[in-house]
XYZ file of C-alpha atoms in Angstrom:
322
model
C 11.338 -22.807 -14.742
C 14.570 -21.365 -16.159
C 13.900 -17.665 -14.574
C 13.667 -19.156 -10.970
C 16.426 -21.248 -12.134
C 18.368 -18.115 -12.994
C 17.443 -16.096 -9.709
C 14.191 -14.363 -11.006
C 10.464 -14.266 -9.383
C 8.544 -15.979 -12.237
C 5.033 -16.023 -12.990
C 2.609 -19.302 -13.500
C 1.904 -18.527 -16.498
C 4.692 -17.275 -19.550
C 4.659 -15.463 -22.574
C 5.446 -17.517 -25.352
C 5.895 -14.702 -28.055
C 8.104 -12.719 -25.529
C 10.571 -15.124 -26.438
C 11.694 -14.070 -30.297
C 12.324 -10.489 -29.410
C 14.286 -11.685 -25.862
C 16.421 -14.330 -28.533
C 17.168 -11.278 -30.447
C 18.747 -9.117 -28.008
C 20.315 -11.779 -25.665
C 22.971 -12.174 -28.156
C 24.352 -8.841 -28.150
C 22.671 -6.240 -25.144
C 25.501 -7.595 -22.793
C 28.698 -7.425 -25.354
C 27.423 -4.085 -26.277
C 28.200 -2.907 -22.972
C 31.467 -4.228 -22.431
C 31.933 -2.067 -25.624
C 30.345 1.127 -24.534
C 32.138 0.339 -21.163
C 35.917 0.142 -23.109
C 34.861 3.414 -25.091
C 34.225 5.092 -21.839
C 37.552 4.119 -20.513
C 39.502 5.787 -23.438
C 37.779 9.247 -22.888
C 38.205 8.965 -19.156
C 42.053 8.298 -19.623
C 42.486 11.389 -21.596
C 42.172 13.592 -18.748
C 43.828 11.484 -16.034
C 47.266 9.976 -15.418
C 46.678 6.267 -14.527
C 46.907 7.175 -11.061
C 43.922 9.634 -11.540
C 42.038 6.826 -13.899
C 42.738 4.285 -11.000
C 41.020 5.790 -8.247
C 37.932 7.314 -10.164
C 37.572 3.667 -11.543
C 37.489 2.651 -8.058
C 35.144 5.009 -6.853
C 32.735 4.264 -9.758
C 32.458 1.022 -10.233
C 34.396 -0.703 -6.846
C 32.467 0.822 -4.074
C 29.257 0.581 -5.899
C 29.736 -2.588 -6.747
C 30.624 -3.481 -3.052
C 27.811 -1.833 -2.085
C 25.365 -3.380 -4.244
C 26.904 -6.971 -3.315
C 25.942 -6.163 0.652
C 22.510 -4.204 0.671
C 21.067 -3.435 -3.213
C 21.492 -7.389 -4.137
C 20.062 -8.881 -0.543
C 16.763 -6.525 -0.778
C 16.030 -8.502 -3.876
C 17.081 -11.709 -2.856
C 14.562 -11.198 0.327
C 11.780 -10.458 -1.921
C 12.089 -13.631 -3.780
C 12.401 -15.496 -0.651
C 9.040 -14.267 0.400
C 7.351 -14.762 -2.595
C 8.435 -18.424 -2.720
C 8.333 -18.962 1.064
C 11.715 -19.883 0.945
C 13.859 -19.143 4.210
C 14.579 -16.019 5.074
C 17.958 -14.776 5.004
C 21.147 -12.191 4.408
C 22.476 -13.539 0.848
C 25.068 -11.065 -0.274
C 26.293 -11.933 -4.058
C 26.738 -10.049 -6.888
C 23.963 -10.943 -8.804
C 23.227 -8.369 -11.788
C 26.263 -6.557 -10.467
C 28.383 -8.966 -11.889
C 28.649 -6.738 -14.664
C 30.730 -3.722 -12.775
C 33.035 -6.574 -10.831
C 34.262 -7.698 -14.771
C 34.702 -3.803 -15.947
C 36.934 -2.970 -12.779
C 38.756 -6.226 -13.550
C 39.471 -5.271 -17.087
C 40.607 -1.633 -16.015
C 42.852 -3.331 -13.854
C 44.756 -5.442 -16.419
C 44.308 -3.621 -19.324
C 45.292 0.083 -17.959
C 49.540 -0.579 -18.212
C 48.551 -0.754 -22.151
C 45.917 1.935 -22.341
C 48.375 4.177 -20.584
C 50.915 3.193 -23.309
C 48.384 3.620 -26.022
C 47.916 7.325 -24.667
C 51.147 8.369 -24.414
C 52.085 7.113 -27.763
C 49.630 7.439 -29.936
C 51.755 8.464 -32.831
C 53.792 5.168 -32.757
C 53.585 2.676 -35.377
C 51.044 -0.107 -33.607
C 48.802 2.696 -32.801
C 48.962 4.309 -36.311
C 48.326 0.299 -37.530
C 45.058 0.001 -34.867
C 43.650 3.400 -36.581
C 44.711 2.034 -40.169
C 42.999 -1.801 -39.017
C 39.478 -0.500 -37.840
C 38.994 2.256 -40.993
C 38.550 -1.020 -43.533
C 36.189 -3.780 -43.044
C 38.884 -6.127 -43.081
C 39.024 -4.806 -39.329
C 35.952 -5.533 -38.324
C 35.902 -8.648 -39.881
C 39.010 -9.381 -37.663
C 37.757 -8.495 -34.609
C 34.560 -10.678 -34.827
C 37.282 -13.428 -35.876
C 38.611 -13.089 -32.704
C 35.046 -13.164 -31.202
C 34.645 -16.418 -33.064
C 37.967 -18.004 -31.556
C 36.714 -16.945 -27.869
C 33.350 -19.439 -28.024
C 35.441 -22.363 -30.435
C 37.723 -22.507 -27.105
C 35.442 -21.597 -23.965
C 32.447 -23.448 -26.045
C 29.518 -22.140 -24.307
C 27.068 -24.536 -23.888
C 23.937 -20.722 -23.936
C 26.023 -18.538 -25.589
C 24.327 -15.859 -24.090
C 25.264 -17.071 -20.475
C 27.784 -14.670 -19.874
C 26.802 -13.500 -15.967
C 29.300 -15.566 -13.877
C 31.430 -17.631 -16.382
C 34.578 -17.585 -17.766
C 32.595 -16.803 -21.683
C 31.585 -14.074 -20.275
C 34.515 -12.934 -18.685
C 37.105 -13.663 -21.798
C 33.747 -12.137 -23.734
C 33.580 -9.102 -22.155
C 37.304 -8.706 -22.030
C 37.212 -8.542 -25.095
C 34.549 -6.025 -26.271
C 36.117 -4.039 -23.538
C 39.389 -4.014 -25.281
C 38.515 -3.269 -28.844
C 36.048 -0.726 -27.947
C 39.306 1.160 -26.758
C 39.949 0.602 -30.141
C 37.443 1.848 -31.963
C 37.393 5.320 -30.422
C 41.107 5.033 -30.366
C 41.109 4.818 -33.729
C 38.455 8.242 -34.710
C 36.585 9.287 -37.270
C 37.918 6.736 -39.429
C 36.165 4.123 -37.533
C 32.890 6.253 -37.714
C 32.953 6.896 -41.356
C 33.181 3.384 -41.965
C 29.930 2.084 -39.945
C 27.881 5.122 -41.280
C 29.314 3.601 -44.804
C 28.324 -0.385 -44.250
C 24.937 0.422 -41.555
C 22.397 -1.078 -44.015
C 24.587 -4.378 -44.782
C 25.423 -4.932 -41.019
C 21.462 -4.224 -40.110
C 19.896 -6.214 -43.019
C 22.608 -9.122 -42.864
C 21.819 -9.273 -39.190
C 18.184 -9.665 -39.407
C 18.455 -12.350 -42.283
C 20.682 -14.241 -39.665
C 18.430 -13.484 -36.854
C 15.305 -14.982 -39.072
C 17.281 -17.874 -39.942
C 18.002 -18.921 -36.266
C 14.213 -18.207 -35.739
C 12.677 -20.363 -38.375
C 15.208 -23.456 -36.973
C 14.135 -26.254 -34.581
C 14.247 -24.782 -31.165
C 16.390 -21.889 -32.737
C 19.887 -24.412 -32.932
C 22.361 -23.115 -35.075
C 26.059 -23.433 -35.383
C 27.652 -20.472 -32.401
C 29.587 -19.172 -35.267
C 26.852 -18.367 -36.522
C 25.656 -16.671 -33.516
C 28.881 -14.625 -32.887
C 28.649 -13.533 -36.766
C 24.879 -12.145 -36.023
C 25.918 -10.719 -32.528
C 28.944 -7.941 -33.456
C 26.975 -7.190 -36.823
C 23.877 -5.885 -34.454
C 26.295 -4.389 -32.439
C 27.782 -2.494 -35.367
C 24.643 -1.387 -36.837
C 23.663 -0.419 -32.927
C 27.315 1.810 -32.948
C 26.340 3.210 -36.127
C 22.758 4.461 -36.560
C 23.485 5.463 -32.634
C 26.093 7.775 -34.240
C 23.968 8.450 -36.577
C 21.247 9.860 -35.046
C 22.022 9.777 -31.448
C 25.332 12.410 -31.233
C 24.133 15.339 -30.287
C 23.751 17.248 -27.116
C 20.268 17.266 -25.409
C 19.165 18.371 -21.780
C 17.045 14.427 -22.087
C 20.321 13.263 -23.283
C 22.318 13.924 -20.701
C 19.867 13.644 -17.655
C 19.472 9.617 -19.431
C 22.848 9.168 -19.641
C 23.890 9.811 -15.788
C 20.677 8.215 -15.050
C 21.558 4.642 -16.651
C 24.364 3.683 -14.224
C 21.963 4.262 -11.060
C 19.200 2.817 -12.545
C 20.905 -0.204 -13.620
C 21.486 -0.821 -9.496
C 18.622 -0.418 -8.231
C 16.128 -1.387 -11.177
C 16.344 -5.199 -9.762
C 14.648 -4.003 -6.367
C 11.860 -2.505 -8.066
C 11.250 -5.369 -10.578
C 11.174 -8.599 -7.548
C 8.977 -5.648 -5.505
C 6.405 -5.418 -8.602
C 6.458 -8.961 -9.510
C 5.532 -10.254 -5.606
C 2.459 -7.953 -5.686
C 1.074 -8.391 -9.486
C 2.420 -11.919 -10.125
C -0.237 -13.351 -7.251
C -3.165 -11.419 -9.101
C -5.655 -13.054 -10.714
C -6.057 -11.134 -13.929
C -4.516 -11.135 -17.550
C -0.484 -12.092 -18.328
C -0.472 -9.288 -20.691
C -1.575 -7.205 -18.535
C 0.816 -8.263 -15.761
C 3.590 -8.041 -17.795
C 2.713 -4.245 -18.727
C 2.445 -3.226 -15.054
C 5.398 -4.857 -13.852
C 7.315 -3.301 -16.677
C 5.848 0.411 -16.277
C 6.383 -0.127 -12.531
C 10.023 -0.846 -13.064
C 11.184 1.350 -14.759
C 8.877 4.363 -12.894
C 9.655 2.744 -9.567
C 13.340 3.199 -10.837
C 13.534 6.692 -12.595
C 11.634 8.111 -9.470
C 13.880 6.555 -6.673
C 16.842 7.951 -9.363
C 15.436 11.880 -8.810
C 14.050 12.052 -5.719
C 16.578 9.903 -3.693
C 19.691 8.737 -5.357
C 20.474 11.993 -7.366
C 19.146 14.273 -4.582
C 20.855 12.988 -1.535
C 24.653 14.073 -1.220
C 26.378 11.242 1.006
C 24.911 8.339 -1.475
C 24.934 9.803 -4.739
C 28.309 7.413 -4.612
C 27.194 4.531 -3.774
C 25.485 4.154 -6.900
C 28.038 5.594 -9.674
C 27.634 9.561 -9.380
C 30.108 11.890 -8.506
C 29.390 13.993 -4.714
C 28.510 17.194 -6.046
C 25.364 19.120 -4.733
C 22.361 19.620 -6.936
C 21.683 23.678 -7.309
């Protein structure tokens, strides 16, 4: 089955109707983050040399990245083995953390120009970026771009980005314009608050259109058109209704990062004690999710947040709780 193919604990029996929602997001959950991930970058770099930028990047993203390789990924990986009676052993890799090793990557190569982009924002090519993404010409352009990415690394699963050079030049990508976007301000904004309906509707009429095709085949154009335009309409009714300032807010937002590294532990350690059980798939697939994400969100509070010398090794900053 692909999910053991993939790496995952699967159960005998699928979910069939699981699979039009999972087609929807699969095309653009993973560039939106290389997005968000860019975005972060350019508020980071306002209050840091390079230098600075450097070494909080590194102490972010490297060491839990190089942690999660050596002990988050291998407690996984040993769960699966027992499930499947495969043979037991130490398999370090980055697994879902393949994610963080592209970001640091892209900080790497990219800084030189965000540094430049900083110190001269006043300068003509930055005065052109703000001028580019306020008209939909912009926008148009960068999914152009997107478009010219999968004609040349021709993806054979466009939405196989962990571990291949798609989703490296991919994510390089996003990473880079969502720089951009924030780079150029309000502008930007106003004009996804303007165009939010057409992106959302014309998104959905593609996404219904791939759905209602044999075995969901259409052209990858096609795909990359549908991918940014959810991703705009994500940016936009996000900004929308999302940007304010909320105690839930922020305790959600430091929470994601931690979460994300750990969450994989908590879904192989539900699946090998509900997958074996003899009752409904429904039903398994409701504990197993609950028990994920609880599993998570409590290990988050009582351990990870609460425990100086880790907080880290999974993304925080070492600051003591009052």
């Amino acid at each position: 089955k692909w999910g053991l193919m993939i790496g995952f604990i699967t159960n005998d029996t699928s979910i069939d109707s699981i699979w039009p929602p999972m087609t929807m997001l699969n095309v653009w959950r993973i560039p939106l983050l290389f997005f968000v991930s860019g975005m972060g970058v350019y508020f980071a770099i306002q209050k840091r040399n390079w230098k600075q930028l450097l070494k909080e990047r590194s102490i972010r993203i490297f060491i839990p990245y190089v942690f999660g390789i050596l002990t988050i990924v291998p407690i996984h990986m040993y769960l699966m083995q027992r499930y499947y009676n495969f043979e037991i052993n130490y398999s370090p890799n980055p697994a879902h953390l393949w994610f963080l090793g592209n970001i640091f990557v892209y900080v790497i190569l990219l800084l030189p120009l965000f540094n430049h982009l900083k110190k001269h924002s006043e300068r003509k090519l930055e005065s052109w970026l703000r001028t580019v993404f306020s008209n939909p010409l912009g926008l148009t352009l960068v999914t152009v771009v997107f478009v010219i990415e999968a004609l040349l690394l021709k993806p054979s699963i466009y939405e196989m980005y962990a571990m291949t050079w798609h989703g490296f030049f991919l994510g390089f990508i996003a990473f880079f314009f969502g720089f951009c976007f924030v780079l150029s301000g309000s502008a930007f904004w106003n004009l996804i608050l303007k165009w939010k309906w057409l992106f959302l509707v014309t998104a959905i009429a593609l996404y219904v259109y791939r759905l209602l095709q044999p075995q969901m085949q259409v052209p990858t154009i096609q795909i990359v058109i549908e991918s940014n335009l959810w991703i705009y309409s994500v940016f936009a009714f996000g900004y929308k209704y999302l940007n304010q300032s909320s105690r839930t807010l922020r305790y959600l937002s430091q929470a994601a990062y931690p979460v994300y590294i750990i969450h994989m532990v908590f879904l192989y350690l539900s699946s090998l004690i509900i997958f074996p059980l003899e009752i409904n798939v429904y039903l398994k697939f409701t504990i197993v999710l609950i028990a994920t994400f609880l599993g998570s969100m409590i290990f988050y509070e009582f351990v990870i947040r609460r425990i100086y010398l880790i907080r880290p090794l999974f993304g925080l900053k070492n600051i003591k709780l009052k």
